[in-house]
Tab-separated table of C-alpha atoms and ligand atoms in Angstrom:
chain	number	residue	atom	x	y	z
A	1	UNK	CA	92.054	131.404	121.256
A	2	UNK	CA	90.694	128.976	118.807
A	3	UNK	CA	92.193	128.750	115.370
A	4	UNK	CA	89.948	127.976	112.680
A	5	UNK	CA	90.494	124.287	111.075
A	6	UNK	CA	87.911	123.309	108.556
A	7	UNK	CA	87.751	119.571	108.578
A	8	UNK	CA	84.532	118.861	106.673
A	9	UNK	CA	84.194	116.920	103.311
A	10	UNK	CA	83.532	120.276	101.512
A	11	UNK	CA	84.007	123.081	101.766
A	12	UNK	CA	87.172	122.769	102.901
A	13	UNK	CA	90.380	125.224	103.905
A	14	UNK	CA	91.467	127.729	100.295
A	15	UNK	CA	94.858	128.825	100.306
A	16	UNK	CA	96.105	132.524	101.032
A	17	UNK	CA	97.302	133.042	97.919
A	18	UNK	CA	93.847	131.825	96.291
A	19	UNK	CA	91.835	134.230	98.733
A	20	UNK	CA	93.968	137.083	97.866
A	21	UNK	CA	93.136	136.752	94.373
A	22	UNK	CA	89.013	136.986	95.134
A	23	UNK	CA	90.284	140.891	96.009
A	24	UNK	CA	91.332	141.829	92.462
A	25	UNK	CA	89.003	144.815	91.111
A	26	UNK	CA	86.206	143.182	88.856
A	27	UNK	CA	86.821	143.228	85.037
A	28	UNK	CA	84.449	142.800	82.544
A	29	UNK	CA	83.633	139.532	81.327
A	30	UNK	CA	84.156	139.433	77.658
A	31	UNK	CA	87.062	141.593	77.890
A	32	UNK	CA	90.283	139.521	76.458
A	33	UNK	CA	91.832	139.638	79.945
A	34	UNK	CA	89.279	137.362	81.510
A	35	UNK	CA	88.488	135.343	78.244
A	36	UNK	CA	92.122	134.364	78.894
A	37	UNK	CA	91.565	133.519	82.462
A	38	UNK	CA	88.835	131.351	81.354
A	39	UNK	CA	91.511	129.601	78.440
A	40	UNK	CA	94.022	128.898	81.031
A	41	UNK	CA	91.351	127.451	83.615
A	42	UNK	CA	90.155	125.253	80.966
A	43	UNK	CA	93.697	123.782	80.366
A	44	UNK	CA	94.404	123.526	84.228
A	45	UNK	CA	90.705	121.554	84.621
A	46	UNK	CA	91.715	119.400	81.763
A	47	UNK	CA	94.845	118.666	83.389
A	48	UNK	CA	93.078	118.108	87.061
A	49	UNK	CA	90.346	115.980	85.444
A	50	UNK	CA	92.797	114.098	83.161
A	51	UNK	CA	91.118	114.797	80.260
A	52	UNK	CA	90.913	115.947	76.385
A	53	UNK	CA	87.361	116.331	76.273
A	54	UNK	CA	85.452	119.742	76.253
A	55	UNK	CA	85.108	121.001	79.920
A	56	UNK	CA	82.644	123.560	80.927
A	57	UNK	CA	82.126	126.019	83.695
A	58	UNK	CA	78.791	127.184	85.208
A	59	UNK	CA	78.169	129.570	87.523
A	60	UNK	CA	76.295	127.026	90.318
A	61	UNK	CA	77.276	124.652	93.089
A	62	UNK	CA	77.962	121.166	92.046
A	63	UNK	CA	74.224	119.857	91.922
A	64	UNK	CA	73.774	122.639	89.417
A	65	UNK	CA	76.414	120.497	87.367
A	66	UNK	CA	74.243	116.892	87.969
A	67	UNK	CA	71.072	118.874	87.118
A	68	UNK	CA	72.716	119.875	84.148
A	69	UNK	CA	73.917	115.880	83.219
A	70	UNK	CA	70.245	114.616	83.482
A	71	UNK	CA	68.161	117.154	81.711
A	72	UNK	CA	70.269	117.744	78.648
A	73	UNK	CA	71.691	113.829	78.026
A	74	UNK	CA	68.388	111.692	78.645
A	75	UNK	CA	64.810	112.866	77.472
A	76	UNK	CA	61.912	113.157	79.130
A	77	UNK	CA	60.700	109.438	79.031
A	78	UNK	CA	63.483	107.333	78.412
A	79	UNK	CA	65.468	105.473	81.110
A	80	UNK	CA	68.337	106.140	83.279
A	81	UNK	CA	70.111	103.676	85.509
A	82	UNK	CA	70.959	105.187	88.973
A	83	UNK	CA	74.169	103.680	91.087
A	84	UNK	CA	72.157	104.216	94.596
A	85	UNK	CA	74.802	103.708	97.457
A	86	UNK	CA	73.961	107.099	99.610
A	87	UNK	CA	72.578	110.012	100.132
A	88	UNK	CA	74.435	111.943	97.074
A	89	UNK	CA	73.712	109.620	94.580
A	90	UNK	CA	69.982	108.814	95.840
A	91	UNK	CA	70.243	112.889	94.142
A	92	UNK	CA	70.324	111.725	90.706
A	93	UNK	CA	67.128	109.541	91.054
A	94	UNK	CA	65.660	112.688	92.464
A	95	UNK	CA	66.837	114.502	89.279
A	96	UNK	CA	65.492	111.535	86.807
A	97	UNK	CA	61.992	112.028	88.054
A	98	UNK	CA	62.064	115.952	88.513
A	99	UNK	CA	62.972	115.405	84.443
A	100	UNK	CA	60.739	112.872	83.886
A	101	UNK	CA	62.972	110.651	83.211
A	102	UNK	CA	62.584	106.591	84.699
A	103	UNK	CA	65.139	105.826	87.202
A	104	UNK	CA	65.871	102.161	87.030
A	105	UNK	CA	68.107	102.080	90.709
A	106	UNK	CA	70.630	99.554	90.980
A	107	UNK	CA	70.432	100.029	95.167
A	108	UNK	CA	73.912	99.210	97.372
A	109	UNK	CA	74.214	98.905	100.624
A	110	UNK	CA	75.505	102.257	101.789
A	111	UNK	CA	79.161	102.254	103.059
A	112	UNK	CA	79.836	99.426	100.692
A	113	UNK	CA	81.096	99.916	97.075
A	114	UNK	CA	78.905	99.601	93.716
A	115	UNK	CA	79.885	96.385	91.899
A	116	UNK	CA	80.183	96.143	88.340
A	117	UNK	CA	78.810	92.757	87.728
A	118	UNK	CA	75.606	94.566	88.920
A	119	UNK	CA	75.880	97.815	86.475
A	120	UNK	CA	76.577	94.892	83.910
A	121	UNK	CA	73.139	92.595	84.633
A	122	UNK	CA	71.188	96.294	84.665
A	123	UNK	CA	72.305	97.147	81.229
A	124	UNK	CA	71.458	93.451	79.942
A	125	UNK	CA	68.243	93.733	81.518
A	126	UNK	CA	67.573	97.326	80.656
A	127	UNK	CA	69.462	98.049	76.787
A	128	UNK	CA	67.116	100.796	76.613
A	129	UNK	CA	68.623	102.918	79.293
A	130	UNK	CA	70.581	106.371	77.729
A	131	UNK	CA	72.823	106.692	80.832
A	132	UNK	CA	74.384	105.270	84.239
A	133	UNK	CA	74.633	107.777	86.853
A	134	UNK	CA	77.419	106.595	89.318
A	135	UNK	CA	79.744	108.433	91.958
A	136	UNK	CA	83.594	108.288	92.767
A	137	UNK	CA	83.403	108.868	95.907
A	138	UNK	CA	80.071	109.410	98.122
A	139	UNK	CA	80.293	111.822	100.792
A	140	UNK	CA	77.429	111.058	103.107
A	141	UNK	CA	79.270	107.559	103.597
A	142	UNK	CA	82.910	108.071	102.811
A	143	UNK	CA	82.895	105.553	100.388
A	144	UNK	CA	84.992	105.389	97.029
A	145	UNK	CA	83.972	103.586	94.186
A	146	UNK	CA	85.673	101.509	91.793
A	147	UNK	CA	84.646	104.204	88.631
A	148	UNK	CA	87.403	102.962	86.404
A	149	UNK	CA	85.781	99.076	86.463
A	150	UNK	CA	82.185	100.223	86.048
A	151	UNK	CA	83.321	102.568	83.155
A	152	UNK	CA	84.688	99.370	81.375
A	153	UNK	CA	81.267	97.811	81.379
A	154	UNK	CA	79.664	101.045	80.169
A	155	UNK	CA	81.765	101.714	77.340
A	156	UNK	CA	80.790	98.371	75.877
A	157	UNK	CA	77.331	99.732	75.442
A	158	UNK	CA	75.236	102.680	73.845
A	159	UNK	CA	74.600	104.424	77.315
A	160	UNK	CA	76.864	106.848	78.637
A	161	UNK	CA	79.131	107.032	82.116
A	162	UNK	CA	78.027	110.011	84.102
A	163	UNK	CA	80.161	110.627	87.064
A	164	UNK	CA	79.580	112.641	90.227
A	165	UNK	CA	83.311	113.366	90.679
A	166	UNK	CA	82.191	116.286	93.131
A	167	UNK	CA	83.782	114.950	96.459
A	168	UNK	CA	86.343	113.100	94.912
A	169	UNK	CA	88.276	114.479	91.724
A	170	UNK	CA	91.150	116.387	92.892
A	171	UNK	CA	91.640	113.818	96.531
A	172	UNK	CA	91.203	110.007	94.211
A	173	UNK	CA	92.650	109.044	91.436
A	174	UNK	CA	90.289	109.918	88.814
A	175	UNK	CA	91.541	109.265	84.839
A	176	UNK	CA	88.327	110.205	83.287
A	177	UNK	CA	89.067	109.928	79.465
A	178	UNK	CA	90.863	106.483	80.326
A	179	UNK	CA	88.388	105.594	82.410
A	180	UNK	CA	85.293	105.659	80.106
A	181	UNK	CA	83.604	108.734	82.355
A	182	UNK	CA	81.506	110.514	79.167
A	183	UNK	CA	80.588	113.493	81.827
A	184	UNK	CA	81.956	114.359	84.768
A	185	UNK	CA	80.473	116.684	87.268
A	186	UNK	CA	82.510	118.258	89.846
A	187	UNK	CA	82.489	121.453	92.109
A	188	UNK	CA	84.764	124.058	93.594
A	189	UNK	CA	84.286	123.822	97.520
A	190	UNK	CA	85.907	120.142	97.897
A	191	UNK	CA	89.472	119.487	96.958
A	192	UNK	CA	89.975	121.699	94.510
A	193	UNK	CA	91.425	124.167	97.253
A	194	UNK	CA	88.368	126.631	96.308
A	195	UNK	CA	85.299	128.101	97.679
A	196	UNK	CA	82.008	127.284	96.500
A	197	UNK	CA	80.469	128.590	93.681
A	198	UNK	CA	81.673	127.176	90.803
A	199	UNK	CA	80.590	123.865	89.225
A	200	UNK	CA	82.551	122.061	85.860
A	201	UNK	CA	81.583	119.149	83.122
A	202	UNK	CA	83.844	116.885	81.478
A	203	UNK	CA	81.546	115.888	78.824
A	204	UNK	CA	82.955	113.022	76.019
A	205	UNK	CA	81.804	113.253	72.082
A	206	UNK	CA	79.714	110.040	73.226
A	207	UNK	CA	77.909	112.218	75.578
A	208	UNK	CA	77.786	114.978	72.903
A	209	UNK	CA	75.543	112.193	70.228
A	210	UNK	CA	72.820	111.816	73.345
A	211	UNK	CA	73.011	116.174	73.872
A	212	UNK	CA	72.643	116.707	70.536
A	213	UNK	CA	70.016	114.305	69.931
A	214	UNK	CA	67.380	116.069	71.173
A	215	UNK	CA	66.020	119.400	72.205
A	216	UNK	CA	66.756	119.956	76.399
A	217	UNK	CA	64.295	121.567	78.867
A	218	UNK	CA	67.007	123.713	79.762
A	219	UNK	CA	68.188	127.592	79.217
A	220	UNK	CA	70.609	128.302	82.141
A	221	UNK	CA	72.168	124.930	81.985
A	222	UNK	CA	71.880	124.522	78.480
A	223	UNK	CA	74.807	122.831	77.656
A	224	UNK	CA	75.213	123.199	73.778
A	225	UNK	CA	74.962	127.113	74.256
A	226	UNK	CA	77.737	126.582	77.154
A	227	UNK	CA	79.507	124.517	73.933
A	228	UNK	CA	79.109	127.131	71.741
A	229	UNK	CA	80.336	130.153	74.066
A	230	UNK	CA	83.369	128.136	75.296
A	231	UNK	CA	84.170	128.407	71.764
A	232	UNK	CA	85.267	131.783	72.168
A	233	UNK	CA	86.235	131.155	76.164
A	234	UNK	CA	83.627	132.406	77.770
A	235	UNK	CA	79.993	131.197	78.794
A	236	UNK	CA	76.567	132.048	77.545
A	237	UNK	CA	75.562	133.928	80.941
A	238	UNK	CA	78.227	136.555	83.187
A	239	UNK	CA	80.953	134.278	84.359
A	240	UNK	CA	81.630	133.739	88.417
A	241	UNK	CA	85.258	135.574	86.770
A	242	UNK	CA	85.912	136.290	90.286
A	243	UNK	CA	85.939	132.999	91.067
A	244	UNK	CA	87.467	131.641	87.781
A	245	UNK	CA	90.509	134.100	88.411
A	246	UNK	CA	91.104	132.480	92.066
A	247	UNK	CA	90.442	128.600	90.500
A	248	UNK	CA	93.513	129.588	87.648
A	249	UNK	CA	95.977	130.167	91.275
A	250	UNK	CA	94.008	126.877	92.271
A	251	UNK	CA	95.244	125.156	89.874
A	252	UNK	CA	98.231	126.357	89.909
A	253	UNK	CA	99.314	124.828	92.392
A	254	UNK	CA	97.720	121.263	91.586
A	255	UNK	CA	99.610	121.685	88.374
A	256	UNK	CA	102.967	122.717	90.842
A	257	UNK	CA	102.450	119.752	92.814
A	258	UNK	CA	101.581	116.966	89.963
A	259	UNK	CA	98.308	115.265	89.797
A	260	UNK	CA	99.645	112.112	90.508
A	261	UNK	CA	101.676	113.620	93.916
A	262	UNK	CA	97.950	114.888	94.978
A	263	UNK	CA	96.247	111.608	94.520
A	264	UNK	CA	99.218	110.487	96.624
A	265	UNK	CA	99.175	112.892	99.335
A	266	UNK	CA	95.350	112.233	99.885
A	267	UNK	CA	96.129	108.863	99.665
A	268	UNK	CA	98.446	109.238	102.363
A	269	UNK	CA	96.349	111.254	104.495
A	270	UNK	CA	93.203	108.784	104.205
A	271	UNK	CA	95.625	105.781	105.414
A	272	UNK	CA	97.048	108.239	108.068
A	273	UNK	CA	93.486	108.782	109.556
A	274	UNK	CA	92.178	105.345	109.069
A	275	UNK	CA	94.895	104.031	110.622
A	276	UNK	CA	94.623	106.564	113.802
A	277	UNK	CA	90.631	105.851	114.014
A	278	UNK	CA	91.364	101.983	114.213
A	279	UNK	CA	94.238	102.440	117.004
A	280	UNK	CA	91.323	104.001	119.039
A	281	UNK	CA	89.432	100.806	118.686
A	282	UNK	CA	86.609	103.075	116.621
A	283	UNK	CA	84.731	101.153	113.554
A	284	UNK	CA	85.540	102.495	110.029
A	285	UNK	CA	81.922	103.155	108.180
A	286	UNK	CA	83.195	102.562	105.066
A	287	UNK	CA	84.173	98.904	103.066
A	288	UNK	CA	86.509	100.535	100.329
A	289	UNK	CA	86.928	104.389	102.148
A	290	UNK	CA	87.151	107.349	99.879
A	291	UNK	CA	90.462	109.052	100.396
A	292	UNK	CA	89.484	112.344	100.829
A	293	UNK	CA	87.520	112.207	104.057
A	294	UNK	CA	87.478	109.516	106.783
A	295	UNK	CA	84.021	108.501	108.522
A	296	UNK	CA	83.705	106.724	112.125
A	297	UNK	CA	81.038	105.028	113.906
A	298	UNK	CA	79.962	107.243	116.738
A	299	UNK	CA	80.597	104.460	119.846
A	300	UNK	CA	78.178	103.390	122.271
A	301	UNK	CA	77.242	105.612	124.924
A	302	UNK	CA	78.523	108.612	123.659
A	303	UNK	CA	76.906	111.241	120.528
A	304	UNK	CA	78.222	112.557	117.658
A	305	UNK	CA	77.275	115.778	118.660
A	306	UNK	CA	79.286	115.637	121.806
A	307	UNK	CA	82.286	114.737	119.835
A	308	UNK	CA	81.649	117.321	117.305
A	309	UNK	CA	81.112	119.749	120.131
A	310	UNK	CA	84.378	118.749	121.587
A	311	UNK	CA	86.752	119.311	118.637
A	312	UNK	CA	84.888	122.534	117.802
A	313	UNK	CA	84.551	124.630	121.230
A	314	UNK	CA	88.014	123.102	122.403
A	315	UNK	CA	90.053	123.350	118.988
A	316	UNK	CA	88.258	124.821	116.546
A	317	UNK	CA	88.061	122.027	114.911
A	318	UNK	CA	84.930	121.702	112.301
A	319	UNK	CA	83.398	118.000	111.279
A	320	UNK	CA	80.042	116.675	110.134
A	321	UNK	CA	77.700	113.675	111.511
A	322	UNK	CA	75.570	111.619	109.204
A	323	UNK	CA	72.442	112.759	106.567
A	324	UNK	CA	69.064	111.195	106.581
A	325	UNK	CA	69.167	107.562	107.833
A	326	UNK	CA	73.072	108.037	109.481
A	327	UNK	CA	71.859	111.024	111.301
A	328	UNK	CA	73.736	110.649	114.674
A	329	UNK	CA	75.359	107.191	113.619
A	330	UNK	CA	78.605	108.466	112.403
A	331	UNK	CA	81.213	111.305	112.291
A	332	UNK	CA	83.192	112.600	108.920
A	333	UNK	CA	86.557	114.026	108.905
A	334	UNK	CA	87.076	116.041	106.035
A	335	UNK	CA	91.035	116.143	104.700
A	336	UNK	CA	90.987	117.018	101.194
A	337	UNK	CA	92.816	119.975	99.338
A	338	UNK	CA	94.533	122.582	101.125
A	339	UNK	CA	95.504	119.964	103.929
A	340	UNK	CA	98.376	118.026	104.209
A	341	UNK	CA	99.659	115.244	106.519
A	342	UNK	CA	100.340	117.258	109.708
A	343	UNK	CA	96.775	118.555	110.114
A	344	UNK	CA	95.599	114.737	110.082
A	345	UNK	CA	97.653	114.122	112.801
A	346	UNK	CA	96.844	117.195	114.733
A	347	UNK	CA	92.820	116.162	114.249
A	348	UNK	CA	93.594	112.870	116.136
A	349	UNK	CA	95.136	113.944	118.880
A	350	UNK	CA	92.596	116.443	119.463
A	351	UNK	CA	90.016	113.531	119.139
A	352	UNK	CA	92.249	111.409	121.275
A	353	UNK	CA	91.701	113.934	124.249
A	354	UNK	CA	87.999	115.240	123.238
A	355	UNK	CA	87.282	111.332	123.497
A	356	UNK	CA	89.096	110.991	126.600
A	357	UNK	CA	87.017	113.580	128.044
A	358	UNK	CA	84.106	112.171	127.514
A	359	UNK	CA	85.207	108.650	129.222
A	360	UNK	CA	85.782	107.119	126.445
A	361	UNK	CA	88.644	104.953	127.080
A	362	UNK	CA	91.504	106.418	125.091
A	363	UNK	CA	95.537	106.313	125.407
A	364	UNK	CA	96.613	109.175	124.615
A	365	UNK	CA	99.254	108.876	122.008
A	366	UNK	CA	97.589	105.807	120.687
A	367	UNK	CA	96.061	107.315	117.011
A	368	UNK	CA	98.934	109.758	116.527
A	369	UNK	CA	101.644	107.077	116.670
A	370	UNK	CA	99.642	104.601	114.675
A	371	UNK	CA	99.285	108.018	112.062
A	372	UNK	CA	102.907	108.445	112.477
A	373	UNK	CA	103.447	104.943	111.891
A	374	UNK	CA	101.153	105.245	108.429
A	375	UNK	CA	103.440	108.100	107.407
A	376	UNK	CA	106.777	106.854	108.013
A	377	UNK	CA	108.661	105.865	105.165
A	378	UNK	CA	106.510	107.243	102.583
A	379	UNK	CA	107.349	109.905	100.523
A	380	UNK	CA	106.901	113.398	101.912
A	381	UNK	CA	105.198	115.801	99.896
A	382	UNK	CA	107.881	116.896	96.721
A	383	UNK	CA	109.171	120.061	96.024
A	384	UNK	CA	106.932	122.625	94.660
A	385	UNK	CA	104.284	121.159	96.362
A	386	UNK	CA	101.438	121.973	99.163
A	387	UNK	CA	103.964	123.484	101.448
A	388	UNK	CA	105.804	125.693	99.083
B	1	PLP	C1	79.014	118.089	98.014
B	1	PLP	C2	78.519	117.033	97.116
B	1	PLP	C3	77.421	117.233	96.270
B	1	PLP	C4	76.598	118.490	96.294
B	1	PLP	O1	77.327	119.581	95.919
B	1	PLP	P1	76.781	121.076	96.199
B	1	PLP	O2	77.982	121.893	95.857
B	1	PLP	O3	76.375	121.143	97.630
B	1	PLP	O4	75.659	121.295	95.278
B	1	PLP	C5	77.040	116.219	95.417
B	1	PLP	N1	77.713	115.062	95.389
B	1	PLP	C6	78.769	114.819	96.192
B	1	PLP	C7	79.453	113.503	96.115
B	1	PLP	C8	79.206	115.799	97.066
B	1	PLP	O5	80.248	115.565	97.868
């Protein structure tokens, strides 16, 4: 027997009681019963994104949210500045040209985090630009980025703070109203305990001036009619209602556990798993890691795939190597949402013996204690929370 144990940066593992709702009969969309599904969602996004600002739902994966942040906040034309630190947000370049819009990339080195004295010298040098286009925490390197510092120097000027929160709002800390973040994008399938399907906007009344200051290329992801619909709690095309009914037991349970105890628990998890990875004498990727996921070097003389392999044919155990130019170079370890400090632990010591199998020199033992170790002494999980 293998039991199933999803350990990838998105999707990642949805709750029973979550699944059990996608099996309600279908309603009809602008009945009043799912019109109040879509009320309370709103409040329980609010609440998971730490916001007062209008929050929207379409019916896409996340990139349908980013596609939606370029093409109705900067025209065709104009400038954008692009926080380029991996794979993910190398996508919103992509998006500024598909729009026509000039990307002026600030590049980082990836695995390292984007520093605000450099978002600072691009705005000087480029006043012009309508937004920055940034990332809290970058999945194809597992790095998290210090959003709440580059929002400062954003908020000083006329261009907006759009956020890829996709990977990272509901496993980091992420205070977007306090924070300066004018839009934030996010999806379903990370840690918001969901499958995909579902993407959401944060979007501030500073991002509303650039919206409504000119006339999008846009109809699905036209984000004034999305305004104007949420109005009335619904949205200007059939709702995923399916989906939104199963998000409202999603969030729930964040709203069960407390924000703050989630940040805290993935906190825990990500210092759990570094801490295991390092006691196996394997190299971090990551300079400032996201907490959400954890990302190794692959060591010399063995493959990522081999590793992968290992944890999947022996334990069911899913992960994901590298994209483009960290194709083979590294391994991710998803543990975000609907995972708690136990499956961390039971992820290294399958790694401790997949590793050992493959000669790598391992003592078995060594990453669980130093996980144990990470763990002991902190606060467990409180009541009413991931394990009620
Ligand atoms: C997963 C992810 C995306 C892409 O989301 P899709 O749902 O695949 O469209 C974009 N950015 C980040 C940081 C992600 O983790």
């Amino acid at each position: 027997m293998r039991k199933p144990r999803l350990m990838t940066p998105g999707p990642s593992p949805v709750p029973e009681d979550v699944l059990l709702e996608l099996a309600r009969p279908v309603i009809h969309h602008r009945s009043v019963e799912a019109r109040a599904v879509v009320s309370e969602v709103v409040d329980g996004l609010k609440y998971a994104f730490q916001t007062r600002n209008d929050v929207l739902i379409l019916a896409s994966s996340g990139t349908g949210s980013m596609e939606a942040a370029v093409v109705n906040t900067v025209p065709a034309g104009s400038k954008a500045i692009v926080l380029d630190a991996g794979w993910f947000a190398s996508r919103w370049g992509v998006l500024c040209q598909t729009f026509g819009v000039e990307p002026v990339v600030v590049p980082t080195e990836w695995g390292r985090p984007v520093e605000p004295e450099k978002v600072a010298n691009a705005l000087a040098e480029h006043p012009d630009a309508v937004a920055v286009f940034g990332t809290l925490s970058e999945t194809s390197t597992g790095t998290g980025h210090p959003v709440e510092a580059i929002g400062r120097v954003v908020a000083g000027t006329s261009a907006i703070f759009v956020v890829d929160g996709i990977s990272g709002v509901g496993a980091m800390e992420c205070r977007t109203d306090e924070w300066g973040v004018d839009v934030l994008c996010v999806g379903s399938q990370k840690a918001l305990m969901m499958p995909p399907g579902l993407a959401f906007l944060a979007v501030s009344p500073k991002a509303w001036g650039k919206i409504d200051a000119f006339d999008s290329p846009s109809y699905y992801f036209n984000l004034k009619l999305a305004r104007k619909s949420m109005k009335d709690f619904t949205t200007p095309f059939t709702p995923a209602h399916t989906l939104i009914g199963a998000l409202k037991v999603a969030l729930g349970r964040i709203r069960a556990e407390g924000i703050e105890a989630v940040w805290a628990r993935h906190r825990r998890m990500g210092e759990a798993c570094r801490a295991g990875i390092e006691a196996l004498g394997l190299e971090l990727f990551s300079s400032r890691p996201a907490e959400g996921m954890t990302v190794f070097r692959v060591p010399g003389g063995l493959k990522d795939s081999e590793i992968r392999a290992g944890l999947s044919e022996r334990f069911g155990i899913t992960t994901i190597g590298g994209q483009d130019r960290l194709k083979g170079q590294i391994v991710r370890i998803g543990h975000m949402g609907y995972t708690d400090e136990l499956d961390v632990v039971a992820g290294l010591a399958a790694l401790e013996m997949v590793l050992g199998d493959l000669g790598f020199e391992v003592e078995p033992g060594s990453a669980v204690t130093a996980a144990q170790r990470a763990l002991m002494g902190q606060h467990a999980t409180p009541p009413g929370g991931i394990g009620r």
